[in-house]
Amino acid sequence: MPLLGGIRPPIAVLCVLILALAGLTAKVLGPSGEPVVPKAVLSSQQHFAEDGAIALRASIDERVTDLNRTAAALNAGEPAEPEQVLSDLGRTYQKWTGTTVLDLKSGDVLAARGERIPLAWLDEEVLTGKHALAPRMVRLETGDVRLMTMVVLDWEDRPQQLLIASNSLSVPAINLGPFRTMAVVAQDGEVLATAGFEQSEALNSDKQREELSFLQKQMSSLSEQAAERTAEHPVSAKEPGSRGYPGVSGTLLGDDYNGRVATAGYASLASSDPEEKKSVAAGLGLTVVAMLPVVQQQGGVGPDRELFGLIAAGALVVLGLLAAAVLWVSVQRPLLRLFLESRRLARGDLTRPVSVPRWGEAARVGTALERLRGQLGGPGGTDGAPGGKVRLGLRVPLAVTAVLLLLWCVPVGLLLNRTDGSVSVPATMVNDQRDRTDLVADRVRRALNEAQADLVSTSRLIDADDPDATAARLKDALREHTRYQALYVVDDAGEVVARAGGDPHDWSDGKDLPLIRVSGKGEKKPVIQAGAPVPEHKGTTLVGEIRVEFLNSLLKRPGLGEVRVVNADAETLAANGGFLAFEDLPNNALPDLVRAGNVPVGAGPVENGLLLRDGGVTVAAAAPFSGGGVASDIGWTVVSWQDAEHFQITPYEREDRSVLAGLLGLAAIVVCLGWVYLVVARPLRALAAGAEKLADGDLKTVHYPRYQDEVGAIVRSLELIRQQLQARRQNQARRAAEPRLGAGGR
């Protein structure tokens, strides 16, 4: 017999798979201690660090872009005095800690605003060469680090001037939540800025100061580790085929203190699309580290689970052995017996009757062989008609085997370790959902503020009295600002003076109307407009329509579930998935959460998070717009929610493992029993039909073996028996014809 042919290999493979699955079941469903920190909490810290890195990268890139755009607009216009340049810059963008204009030739400072900028770092290498005017990180005399961004102001008939703007590398102004700290780390592991640490003077006891000192040391240690890991290339740092955050990110586990473990997530600054769009911030080698002390989980398990895995594995072994025994008794042993009997008959040993199996295709083949033995002249053989045919055949033992294994697979996959609405979800997950939602809300609010600030900057460069020149200016601005789908200038009568991009929508000027507004009910998409008054043209407004797809892209964050931007009536304006314009939120509790978030408390609206237990467990959060800028009071809210079953916490992990064990058992059934059916059962049915035809006298049909196995060997023996019967019939016909020939000769 070939090594991989016949009935033995699938039965052997089934036994091996059952034993392997039993061992795996004993390991993953048995007594395994709770992790010190749930994987879901660690993953949440990683996502929080990624959000912080995205916010910091967007902030740095936006500042560099705004400065370059301002310089390009100034260079294209009439020369301006340095003091006027800095005054207009500060009035339009309140984002730099200090600005300076100096003469490039002499190095004299022509104007300065805000924080004093040191100039000792300026040299020929900074101003010339391949990396000329590239942003630089400079340390001040106070020890703080600033990012210096430079552009050249170049007008005809005037010496070139260098505009320098400095901004801090501080942690983005986001809500860190209670107990969380965040740091910006340099390539060498040095912590450049932190946020969230309490001041030691505000602490009430030596124990609290000791804990603060412990956390600060942990932040320094974890930051060094994070800097080493983010130095790796993003492609090699990830598993093959994995996607998600374009940079390097991960989690770290620190030491414990007073029952709490320091957990951290880290993320390097990376471009949102490294292949198409370069990022200035991504080239600075910065890393964001988010640290949160988490209460340790209990490491033990209850006594009711100590033998759980062993019992499940033992039940699988017992049922698997029964299934293998059924296949051995009903399929393998009769088939091997038929193989030996057919080979004996083919060799000419006709002395003994054929041992006929009791039922199935094997019984049909055995009966046919016994009839063929009689036709070959065997003693006591029968040449009569065959007995009754069994219709089911090998389908019965295969079905019995499948049922035996399904008795284990179905309960394990569908009944064991099932979760319900009473699953305990760590409070950290609810807090992180709330804080990350607030971070997304801050990100969207800042994007809208930037959009309106860009319109203010552009409005100062257009001349509403020259529609052609204004239209050309708007087309250039539309190419630079991908967040807009249309730009147009509207006069005091509401008429469009100049336009670029898509079709404009109505814009009415009024003192009570916000500069950022939304309309378009009944249309496919909401119309989001931002406006900026045109200087020296009363009632004339530059309007930009913000693409909904731009807002949707800001909401796509892993580990946050479904995220939507809604108005004061809880109607959807943007989402990270598909949505209908102005549709209601799907859960009845979410509108109440939105309304609760917009209730003024103290300084203003606050973000809220809650756990919904309605047929399942859902973590939801709502964060209204708050902070500065024109977008802070438009009444929008970011809402997010996700099923807790997506969290990597122990109850859901156990349920997933049980489902996986059941699916693996089902796969073993399909593979092994399908193998037996295709390789043994179907050829054996064809063999039974061929053997019965041969026993009925069909000596013309040649029998070819399909596989080189037991069934194929029986087919070869049938072919030899057919040839013997054919020769025997020819000899009988020849002997019967010889006397008649002799009589005719006399």
XYZ file of C-alpha atoms in Angstrom:
746
model
C 0.000 0.000 0.000
C 1.254 3.555 -0.712
C 2.017 5.548 2.397
C -0.626 8.250 1.753
C -3.340 6.089 0.149
C -6.337 4.195 1.434
C -8.432 4.378 4.554
C -5.645 4.413 7.124
C -4.221 7.961 6.586
C -7.493 9.908 7.146
C -8.270 7.930 10.296
C -4.715 8.462 11.549
C -4.884 12.185 10.728
C -8.237 12.437 12.526
C -6.728 10.860 15.639
C -3.729 13.203 15.516
C -5.931 16.280 15.051
C -8.174 15.245 17.917
C -5.217 14.740 20.254
C -3.707 18.088 19.191
C -7.028 19.868 19.667
C -7.443 18.205 23.048
C -4.030 19.493 24.134
C -4.846 22.968 22.868
C -8.197 22.883 24.644
C -6.597 21.873 27.926
C -4.217 24.807 27.615
C -6.476 27.654 26.480
C -9.699 26.668 28.275
C -8.072 25.391 31.420
C -6.813 27.210 34.499
C -4.870 30.195 33.251
C -4.341 33.177 35.545
C -5.685 36.613 34.784
C -3.095 38.917 33.211
C -1.701 41.638 35.434
C -3.172 44.207 33.043
C -5.867 43.306 30.478
C -4.732 43.510 26.876
C -7.590 45.893 26.185
C -6.186 48.416 28.662
C -2.718 48.191 27.099
C -4.141 48.569 23.592
C -6.136 51.583 24.754
C -2.948 53.275 25.987
C -1.336 52.573 22.618
C -4.277 54.151 20.790
C -4.157 57.121 23.161
C -0.463 57.649 22.370
C -1.240 57.382 18.652
C -3.954 60.009 19.003
C -1.523 62.268 20.846
C 1.123 61.731 18.160
C -1.397 62.556 15.429
C -2.455 65.721 17.249
C 1.154 66.839 17.759
C 2.149 66.012 14.183
C -0.866 67.852 12.773
C -0.165 70.849 14.998
C 3.485 71.109 13.928
C 2.748 70.567 10.238
C -0.085 73.068 10.310
C 2.135 75.722 11.851
C 4.843 75.159 9.255
C 2.273 75.205 6.445
C 0.628 78.365 7.733
C 3.973 80.165 7.945
C 4.989 79.093 4.430
C 1.586 80.060 3.067
C 1.762 83.457 4.767
C 5.238 84.075 3.362
C 4.113 83.111 -0.137
C 1.167 85.503 0.098
C 3.362 88.326 1.409
C 5.974 87.794 -1.303
C 3.260 87.950 -3.954
C 1.884 91.243 -2.642
C 3.202 94.694 -1.876
C 6.170 95.038 0.512
C 5.196 95.358 4.148
C 7.006 96.620 7.180
C 8.328 93.956 9.609
C 6.223 95.266 12.458
C 3.103 95.057 10.287
C 4.009 91.545 9.154
C 4.280 90.264 12.726
C 1.166 92.137 13.811
C -0.969 90.627 11.035
C 0.557 87.192 11.640
C -0.236 87.271 15.339
C -3.742 88.565 14.739
C -4.511 85.770 12.250
C -2.786 82.817 13.947
C -2.400 82.693 17.729
C -0.094 79.694 17.743
C 3.536 80.842 18.045
C 5.373 81.586 21.271
C 7.619 84.073 19.505
C 8.206 85.626 16.079
C 11.151 87.591 14.726
C 12.065 89.263 11.447
C 15.772 89.874 10.811
C 17.838 91.172 7.935
C 19.569 88.253 6.201
C 22.566 90.269 5.104
C 23.387 92.095 8.316
C 21.695 89.815 10.830
C 19.990 92.737 12.545
C 16.642 92.112 14.226
C 14.019 94.244 12.492
C 10.996 93.277 14.598
C 10.092 90.808 17.330
C 6.958 89.629 19.082
C 6.396 87.350 22.051
C 9.116 85.138 23.472
C 12.710 86.146 22.750
C 14.240 83.895 20.101
C 17.986 83.167 20.466
C 19.961 83.477 17.240
C 23.213 81.735 18.116
C 22.094 78.579 16.278
C 21.776 80.427 12.952
C 24.745 79.644 10.720
C 25.552 79.013 7.085
C 24.454 75.383 7.287
C 20.977 76.396 8.457
C 20.501 78.961 5.675
C 22.132 77.130 2.750
C 22.628 73.634 1.480
C 20.339 70.678 0.974
C 18.434 71.194 4.226
C 18.280 74.953 4.125
C 15.503 76.564 6.134
C 14.416 73.185 7.483
C 12.696 73.389 10.894
C 15.136 72.966 13.776
C 14.790 72.120 17.447
C 16.650 74.653 19.578
C 17.174 74.633 23.333
C 16.614 77.931 25.123
C 18.609 79.265 28.038
C 15.820 78.113 30.359
C 16.308 74.523 29.197
C 13.077 74.384 27.232
C 13.135 73.167 23.633
C 11.510 75.143 20.836
C 10.849 74.270 17.220
C 12.134 77.030 14.931
C 10.422 77.476 11.578
C 11.921 79.827 8.985
C 10.793 81.436 5.735
C 12.363 84.084 3.522
C 10.535 87.341 2.749
C 11.735 88.480 -0.650
C 10.497 91.681 -2.330
C 11.941 93.583 -5.218
C 14.227 96.479 -4.353
C 14.433 95.311 -0.741
C 16.977 93.181 1.108
C 15.888 89.662 1.902
C 14.436 89.171 5.342
C 14.152 86.005 7.436
C 10.920 85.383 9.317
C 11.432 83.022 12.263
C 8.587 81.606 14.334
C 9.099 79.465 17.402
C 6.633 77.167 19.064
C 6.927 74.758 21.936
C 7.027 70.992 21.621
C 4.596 70.668 24.465
C 2.051 67.916 24.809
C -1.038 68.702 22.720
C -3.690 70.533 24.680
C -5.972 67.546 25.075
C -7.888 66.073 27.957
C -5.680 63.410 29.516
C -8.240 62.298 32.056
C -7.484 61.451 35.684
C -4.085 59.946 36.556
C -2.803 59.817 32.943
C 0.414 61.568 31.975
C 1.870 62.205 28.549
C 5.363 63.090 27.381
C 7.088 64.205 24.193
C 10.367 62.328 23.837
C 13.400 63.042 21.654
C 15.368 60.445 19.698
C 17.852 59.922 22.522
C 15.086 59.257 25.044
C 15.167 62.704 26.627
C 11.778 63.899 27.837
C 11.183 67.294 26.210
C 7.793 68.048 27.723
C 5.272 66.405 30.017
C 1.668 66.982 31.035
C -0.501 65.495 33.726
C 1.970 65.317 36.631
C 0.792 66.987 39.774
C 3.041 69.584 41.311
C 4.706 68.323 44.469
C 3.686 71.471 46.301
C 0.008 70.617 45.771
C 0.339 67.164 47.333
C -0.895 66.608 50.847
C 1.406 63.888 52.181
C 4.843 62.390 51.840
C 3.277 59.192 50.484
C 1.731 61.095 47.591
C 5.037 62.792 46.865
C 6.753 59.417 46.915
C 4.221 58.055 44.437
C 4.725 61.105 42.205
C 8.473 60.535 42.271
C 7.904 56.887 41.331
C 5.709 57.851 38.375
C 8.236 60.425 37.138
C 10.995 57.816 37.229
C 8.741 55.366 35.406
C 8.033 57.967 32.722
C 11.765 58.528 32.197
C 12.458 54.793 32.016
C 9.553 54.005 29.710
C 10.400 56.990 27.492
C 13.919 55.641 26.945
C 12.506 52.252 25.985
C 9.970 53.856 23.669
C 12.656 55.932 21.930
C 14.679 52.780 21.262
C 11.695 50.964 19.792
C 10.506 53.847 17.627
C 13.979 54.106 16.101
C 13.103 50.936 14.178
C 11.669 51.233 10.676
C 7.836 51.105 10.651
C 7.798 48.236 8.134
C 10.115 45.981 10.143
C 8.495 46.962 13.447
C 5.118 45.533 12.439
C 3.953 42.043 11.714
C 3.793 41.184 7.985
C 0.547 42.371 6.475
C -0.484 44.497 9.456
C -1.768 48.000 8.870
C -3.216 50.739 11.028
C -1.040 53.504 12.413
C 1.599 54.434 9.793
C 4.342 54.984 12.365
C 5.818 52.769 15.064
C 3.586 52.228 18.073
C 3.262 49.733 20.879
C 2.805 49.192 24.590
C 5.114 48.952 27.593
C 4.613 47.609 31.089
C 6.453 49.257 33.950
C 6.846 48.514 37.633
C 4.102 48.418 40.239
C 3.634 50.628 43.242
C 0.974 50.410 45.910
C -1.119 47.916 43.914
C -0.979 49.835 40.618
C 1.101 49.016 37.548
C 2.519 51.680 35.240
C 1.247 50.977 31.722
C 2.348 53.007 28.730
C 1.623 53.353 25.052
C 4.041 54.986 22.647
C 3.829 56.228 19.075
C 6.290 57.956 16.790
C 5.221 60.983 14.790
C 4.406 59.792 11.280
C 2.790 61.228 8.182
C -0.842 60.301 7.654
C 0.125 59.131 4.156
C 3.919 58.590 4.029
C 3.900 57.602 0.344
C 2.144 60.727 -0.923
C 2.489 63.466 1.678
C 5.691 64.249 3.538
C 5.502 65.512 7.079
C 7.894 67.988 8.664
C 6.989 66.748 12.124
C 7.619 63.132 11.148
C 11.233 63.968 10.369
C 11.975 65.365 13.823
C 12.289 61.919 15.429
C 9.808 62.664 18.207
C 7.800 60.100 20.157
C 4.683 60.531 22.266
C 4.378 58.381 25.403
C 1.112 58.062 27.339
C 1.378 56.502 30.801
C -1.424 55.412 33.114
C -1.146 53.566 36.446
C -3.651 50.703 36.448
C -4.867 48.601 39.358
C -3.444 45.085 39.151
C -5.798 42.255 38.297
C -6.018 39.230 40.551
C -3.770 36.509 39.136
C -5.675 33.456 40.359
C -8.734 31.656 39.052
C -11.688 30.148 40.815
C -11.736 26.463 41.790
C -14.590 25.823 39.357
C -12.217 26.427 36.446
C -9.237 24.419 37.644
C -10.269 21.205 35.854
C -12.389 22.845 33.177
C -9.843 22.482 30.384
C -8.919 18.913 31.339
C -12.556 17.838 31.410
C -13.240 19.389 27.993
C -10.077 17.819 26.554
C -10.912 14.440 28.095
C -14.405 14.510 26.619
C -12.926 15.255 23.207
C -10.470 12.364 23.484
C -13.232 9.930 24.472
C -15.541 11.009 21.653
C -12.645 11.058 19.216
C -11.641 7.502 20.119
C -15.246 6.376 19.678
C -15.374 8.076 16.284
C -12.102 6.458 15.210
C -13.361 3.080 16.454
C -16.533 3.448 14.384
C -14.474 4.143 11.260
C -12.109 1.271 12.029
C -14.867 -1.290 12.643
C -17.258 -0.229 9.880
C -14.885 0.969 7.168
C -11.242 0.008 7.605
C -11.527 -3.618 8.774
C -14.151 -4.708 6.171
C -12.202 -2.973 3.421
C -8.937 -4.681 4.346
C -10.756 -8.027 4.535
C -12.184 -7.526 1.055
C -8.737 -6.618 -0.215
C -7.324 -9.919 1.072
C -10.270 -11.941 -0.258
C -10.110 -10.367 -3.716
C -6.365 -10.955 -3.938
C -6.869 -14.614 -2.919
C -9.466 -15.152 -5.632
C -7.266 -13.425 -8.214
C -4.428 -15.838 -7.349
C -6.751 -18.789 -7.964
C -7.364 -19.839 -4.354
C -11.058 -20.831 -4.555
C -11.182 -23.395 -1.773
C -12.714 -21.206 0.942
C -15.911 -19.165 0.729
C -15.539 -15.408 0.722
C -15.963 -13.771 4.134
C -18.801 -11.387 3.365
C -19.191 -8.239 5.575
C -22.563 -7.734 7.158
C -23.770 -4.563 5.461
C -23.090 -1.662 3.175
C -21.043 -1.465 0.021
C -18.548 -3.899 1.548
C -21.362 -6.489 1.823
C -22.282 -5.919 -1.819
C -18.678 -6.355 -2.931
C -18.276 -9.471 -0.728
C -21.462 -11.043 -2.135
C -20.290 -10.337 -5.677
C -16.891 -11.907 -4.935
C -18.600 -15.023 -3.568
C -20.665 -15.293 -6.745
C -17.542 -14.807 -8.839
C -15.829 -17.584 -6.846
C -18.680 -19.892 -7.825
C -18.400 -18.820 -11.458
C -14.695 -19.607 -11.356
C -15.527 -23.155 -10.200
C -14.959 -22.831 -6.503
C -16.471 -25.612 -4.363
C -19.761 -24.729 -2.725
C -19.916 -21.380 -4.591
C -23.210 -19.830 -5.525
C -23.983 -18.358 -8.911
C -27.408 -17.115 -7.989
C -28.820 -13.602 -7.918
C -27.412 -11.156 -5.395
C -29.201 -10.378 -2.143
C -30.918 -7.125 -1.271
C -28.843 -3.936 -1.688
C -28.120 -1.659 1.243
C -28.834 1.928 0.163
C -27.068 3.854 2.915
C -23.722 2.109 2.997
C -20.729 4.041 4.277
C -22.821 7.175 4.792
C -24.051 5.716 8.081
C -20.636 5.335 9.818
C -19.521 8.705 8.455
C -22.680 10.333 9.820
C -22.251 8.576 13.171
C -18.639 9.777 13.350
C -19.668 13.330 12.531
C -22.416 13.265 15.161
C -19.995 11.991 17.829
C -17.573 14.825 17.154
C -20.326 17.416 16.843
C -21.486 16.410 20.317
C -18.286 18.104 21.485
C -17.873 20.884 18.921
C -21.361 22.389 19.193
C -21.535 22.736 23.006
C -17.967 24.016 23.231
C -18.360 26.526 20.405
C -21.880 27.744 21.151
C -22.568 27.136 24.831
C -19.390 27.242 26.898
C -18.008 30.541 28.258
C -20.837 32.565 26.748
C -21.033 36.182 27.849
C -24.055 38.360 28.522
C -24.852 41.884 29.623
C -23.342 41.310 33.054
C -19.733 41.225 31.855
C -17.462 43.404 33.967
C -15.683 46.026 31.854
C -12.668 47.836 33.356
C -13.481 51.422 34.264
C -10.314 52.424 32.420
C -11.952 51.461 29.115
C -14.915 53.773 29.757
C -12.616 56.613 30.790
C -10.384 56.109 27.751
C -13.396 56.066 25.431
C -14.491 59.393 26.893
C -11.018 60.969 26.794
C -10.253 59.775 23.266
C -13.614 61.055 22.073
C -12.779 64.427 23.601
C -9.439 64.297 21.789
C -11.189 63.683 18.459
C -13.612 66.516 19.199
C -10.677 68.828 19.892
C -9.067 67.696 16.648
C -12.189 68.453 14.613
C -12.687 71.803 16.367
C -9.099 72.819 15.638
C -9.482 71.783 11.994
C -12.555 73.995 11.648
C -10.746 76.862 13.353
C -7.816 76.414 10.983
C -10.189 76.402 8.027
C -11.718 79.693 9.117
C -8.272 81.168 9.896
C -7.113 80.265 6.384
C -10.119 82.086 4.992
C -9.225 85.145 7.067
C -5.682 85.035 5.713
C -6.909 84.632 2.128
C -9.548 87.358 2.474
C -6.808 89.954 3.048
C -5.224 89.110 -0.292
C -8.281 89.443 -2.532
C -9.772 92.497 -4.157
C -13.531 92.139 -4.349
C -13.672 94.940 -6.902
C -11.729 92.807 -9.420
C -13.752 89.581 -9.942
C -11.287 88.059 -12.424
C -8.273 88.511 -10.165
C -10.325 87.302 -7.191
C -11.398 84.151 -9.062
C -7.772 83.412 -9.943
C -6.751 83.901 -6.320
C -9.545 81.558 -5.187
C -8.444 78.868 -7.636
C -4.909 79.022 -6.260
C -6.212 78.851 -2.701
C -8.444 75.893 -3.569
C -5.439 73.978 -4.895
C -3.503 74.650 -1.692
C -6.340 73.872 0.721
C -7.653 70.374 0.126
C -10.197 70.724 2.912
C -12.464 72.898 0.728
C -14.744 71.790 -2.080
C -15.672 75.340 -3.095
C -14.577 78.914 -2.435
C -16.625 81.960 -3.344
C -17.057 85.619 -2.459
C -20.576 86.824 -1.535
C -21.537 90.500 -1.452
C -23.953 92.165 0.979
C -26.913 91.218 -1.234
C -26.020 87.521 -1.160
C -24.813 87.470 -4.776
C -21.709 85.497 -5.703
C -19.011 87.865 -6.970
C -16.309 85.290 -7.731
C -16.045 81.541 -7.246
C -13.848 78.470 -7.611
C -14.678 74.801 -7.265
C -18.192 73.368 -6.863
C -21.531 75.092 -7.001
C -22.003 77.673 -4.231
C -24.818 77.554 -1.694
C -26.729 80.404 -0.093
C -24.917 82.483 2.490
C -26.744 85.174 4.417
C -24.890 87.788 6.416
C -26.139 88.497 9.902
C -24.759 89.487 13.254
C -26.394 86.542 15.036
C -25.244 83.923 12.531
C -22.021 82.005 13.287
C -19.053 82.076 10.935
C -19.249 78.273 10.725
C -22.673 76.919 9.862
C -24.310 73.860 8.349
C -27.235 73.471 5.972
C -28.439 71.147 3.249
C -31.242 69.197 4.876
C -32.829 66.914 2.313
C -29.637 66.691 0.253
C -27.235 63.757 0.025
C -24.540 65.502 2.047
C -24.639 68.259 4.637
C -23.248 71.610 3.484
C -20.636 72.891 5.951
C -19.647 76.511 5.371
C -17.060 78.772 6.978
C -16.873 82.472 6.329
C -14.478 85.385 6.777
C -15.351 89.057 6.178
C -13.360 90.705 3.409
C -11.498 93.759 4.775
C -12.563 97.174 3.492
C -15.678 95.702 1.834
C -18.532 95.862 4.297
C -20.991 92.981 3.923
C -18.683 91.045 1.582
C -17.680 87.602 2.829
C -15.279 84.944 1.634
C -17.038 81.588 2.061
C -15.437 78.170 1.968
C -17.414 74.936 1.837
C -15.623 72.242 3.810
C -15.671 68.754 2.349
C -17.524 66.224 4.487
C -14.906 63.660 3.501
C -12.272 65.826 5.187
C -14.173 65.714 8.473
C -14.789 61.974 8.039
C -11.058 61.367 7.742
C -10.484 63.079 11.093
C -12.816 60.596 12.801
C -11.135 57.391 11.658
C -9.267 56.129 14.695
C -8.726 52.439 15.543
C -10.094 51.138 18.804
C -12.767 53.825 19.076
C -15.640 52.089 17.304
C -18.197 54.172 15.424
C -17.634 57.919 15.636
C -19.985 60.669 14.502
C -20.200 64.442 14.583
C -23.711 65.642 15.426
C -25.361 69.019 15.814
C -27.322 70.285 18.807
C -30.322 68.163 17.727
C -28.198 64.987 17.662
C -28.362 64.808 13.841
C -25.385 63.306 12.025
C -23.086 65.649 10.104
C -20.021 63.420 9.626
C -18.973 59.882 10.536
C -16.094 57.446 10.190
C -18.444 55.055 8.369
C -21.415 55.303 6.061
C -24.229 57.622 7.108
C -27.177 59.607 5.830
C -27.128 63.373 6.151
C -28.885 64.566 9.309
C -29.902 61.038 10.333
C -30.596 60.299 13.990
C -28.278 58.329 16.235
C -29.092 54.593 16.302
C -29.338 54.156 20.081
C -31.951 55.978 22.121
C -29.477 56.608 24.929
C -26.998 58.444 22.677
C -29.150 61.592 22.110
C -29.589 61.860 25.871
C -25.823 61.587 26.226
C -25.379 64.410 23.712
C -27.857 66.639 25.511
C -26.220 65.879 28.873
C -22.821 66.816 27.481
C -24.064 70.196 26.299
C -25.446 71.207 29.683
C -23.215 74.013 31.012
C -21.346 72.827 34.099
C -18.856 75.141 35.733
C -16.718 76.611 32.968
C -18.768 74.997 30.212
C -19.934 71.698 28.660
C -17.967 68.591 29.574
C -17.460 65.218 27.982
C -19.349 62.198 29.302
C -18.909 58.442 29.078
C -21.165 55.597 30.100
C -21.673 51.842 29.883
C -24.876 50.685 28.175
C -26.250 47.244 29.068
C -29.138 46.696 26.691
C -28.959 43.214 25.188
C -25.186 43.546 25.268
C -22.458 45.768 26.616
C -21.698 49.025 24.796
C -19.215 51.704 25.771
C -20.305 55.169 24.624
C -19.012 58.705 25.022
C -19.918 62.215 23.911
C -17.617 65.245 23.818
C -19.041 68.668 22.913
C -16.840 71.275 21.273
C -15.121 73.384 23.893
C -12.075 75.601 23.917
C -11.179 78.588 21.795
C -11.869 79.640 18.249
C -14.967 80.277 16.211
C -15.928 76.583 16.246
C -16.201 76.356 20.028
C -19.783 77.604 20.281
C -21.479 76.119 17.217
C -23.135 73.378 19.314
C -21.502 70.350 17.717
C -20.646 67.154 19.587
C -18.522 64.119 18.769
C -20.196 60.838 19.763
C -18.520 57.428 19.782
C -19.641 53.963 20.780
C -18.440 50.377 20.384
C -19.414 46.917 21.564
C -17.411 45.742 24.542
C -17.055 42.323 22.893
C -14.308 43.868 20.775
C -12.248 44.433 23.927
C -9.460 42.016 24.786
C -10.673 41.241 28.283
C -10.779 37.806 29.891
C -14.516 36.931 29.534
C -14.547 37.737 25.811
C -11.183 36.052 25.260
C -12.521 32.865 26.852
C -15.594 33.032 24.655
C -13.442 33.525 21.554
C -11.235 30.591 22.547
C -14.257 28.348 22.985
C -15.606 29.357 19.583
C -12.169 28.770 18.050
C -11.951 25.290 19.608
C -15.377 24.406 18.236
C -14.457 25.693 14.772
C -11.187 23.743 14.791
C -13.101 20.584 15.685
C -15.565 21.296 12.885
C -12.663 21.793 10.468
C -11.201 18.420 11.524
C -14.584 16.784 10.822
C -14.879 18.355 7.385
C -11.297 17.581 6.355
C -11.008 13.998 7.586
C -14.524 12.763 6.870
C -14.516 14.562 3.536
C -11.238 12.812 2.794
C -12.805 9.410 3.630
C -15.869 10.158 1.548
C -13.986 11.314 -1.546
C -11.143 8.772 -1.471
C -12.905 5.703 -0.056
C -16.705 5.960 0.033
C -17.357 7.116 -3.544
C -14.819 4.743 -5.186
C -16.178 1.898 -3.032
C -19.727 2.549 -4.264
C -18.473 2.489 -7.843
C -16.561 -0.704 -7.044
C -19.693 -2.355 -5.630
C -21.670 -1.493 -8.762
C -18.860 -2.807 -11.019
C -18.470 -6.017 -9.016
C -22.205 -6.726 -9.230
C -22.196 -6.150 -13.009
C -19.244 -8.485 -13.348
C -21.035 -11.126 -11.250
C -24.103 -10.666 -13.477
C -22.026 -11.609 -16.516
C -20.668 -8.301 -17.867
C -17.229 -9.436 -19.066
C -16.705 -6.621 -21.564
C -16.277 -3.716 -19.137
C -12.622 -3.234 -18.190
C -12.009 -2.251 -14.536
C -9.452 0.501 -14.008
C -8.284 1.474 -10.487
C -8.803 5.163 -9.640
C -6.396 5.305 -6.670
C -3.453 3.196 -5.619
C -5.025 2.073 -2.349
C -7.167 -0.758 -0.935
C -10.103 0.037 -3.220
C -7.746 0.264 -6.191
C -6.202 -3.096 -5.280
C -9.664 -4.700 -5.178
C -10.434 -3.179 -8.597
C -7.223 -4.695 -9.987
C -8.201 -8.069 -8.549
C -11.639 -7.759 -10.183
C -9.952 -7.086 -13.497
C -7.864 -10.248 -13.101
C -10.990 -12.208 -12.187
C -12.755 -10.785 -15.258
C -9.911 -11.948 -17.466
C -10.011 -15.394 -15.830
C -13.773 -15.647 -16.381
C -13.351 -14.549 -19.989
C -10.661 -17.185 -20.579
C -12.763 -19.816 -18.790
C -15.784 -19.037 -20.982
C -13.662 -19.191 -24.154
C -12.228 -22.582 -23.114
C -15.717 -23.925 -22.391
C -16.918 -22.752 -25.801
C -13.897 -24.348 -27.504
C -14.439 -27.746 -25.792
C -18.128 -27.677 -26.643
C -17.339 -27.060 -30.327
C -14.683 -29.818 -30.796
C -17.073 -32.962 -30.873
C -19.306 -31.333 -33.463
C -16.316 -30.681 -35.689
C -15.249 -34.365 -35.438
C -18.750 -35.641 -36.299
C -18.929 -33.519 -39.415
C -15.580 -34.998 -40.697
C -16.895 -38.620 -40.789
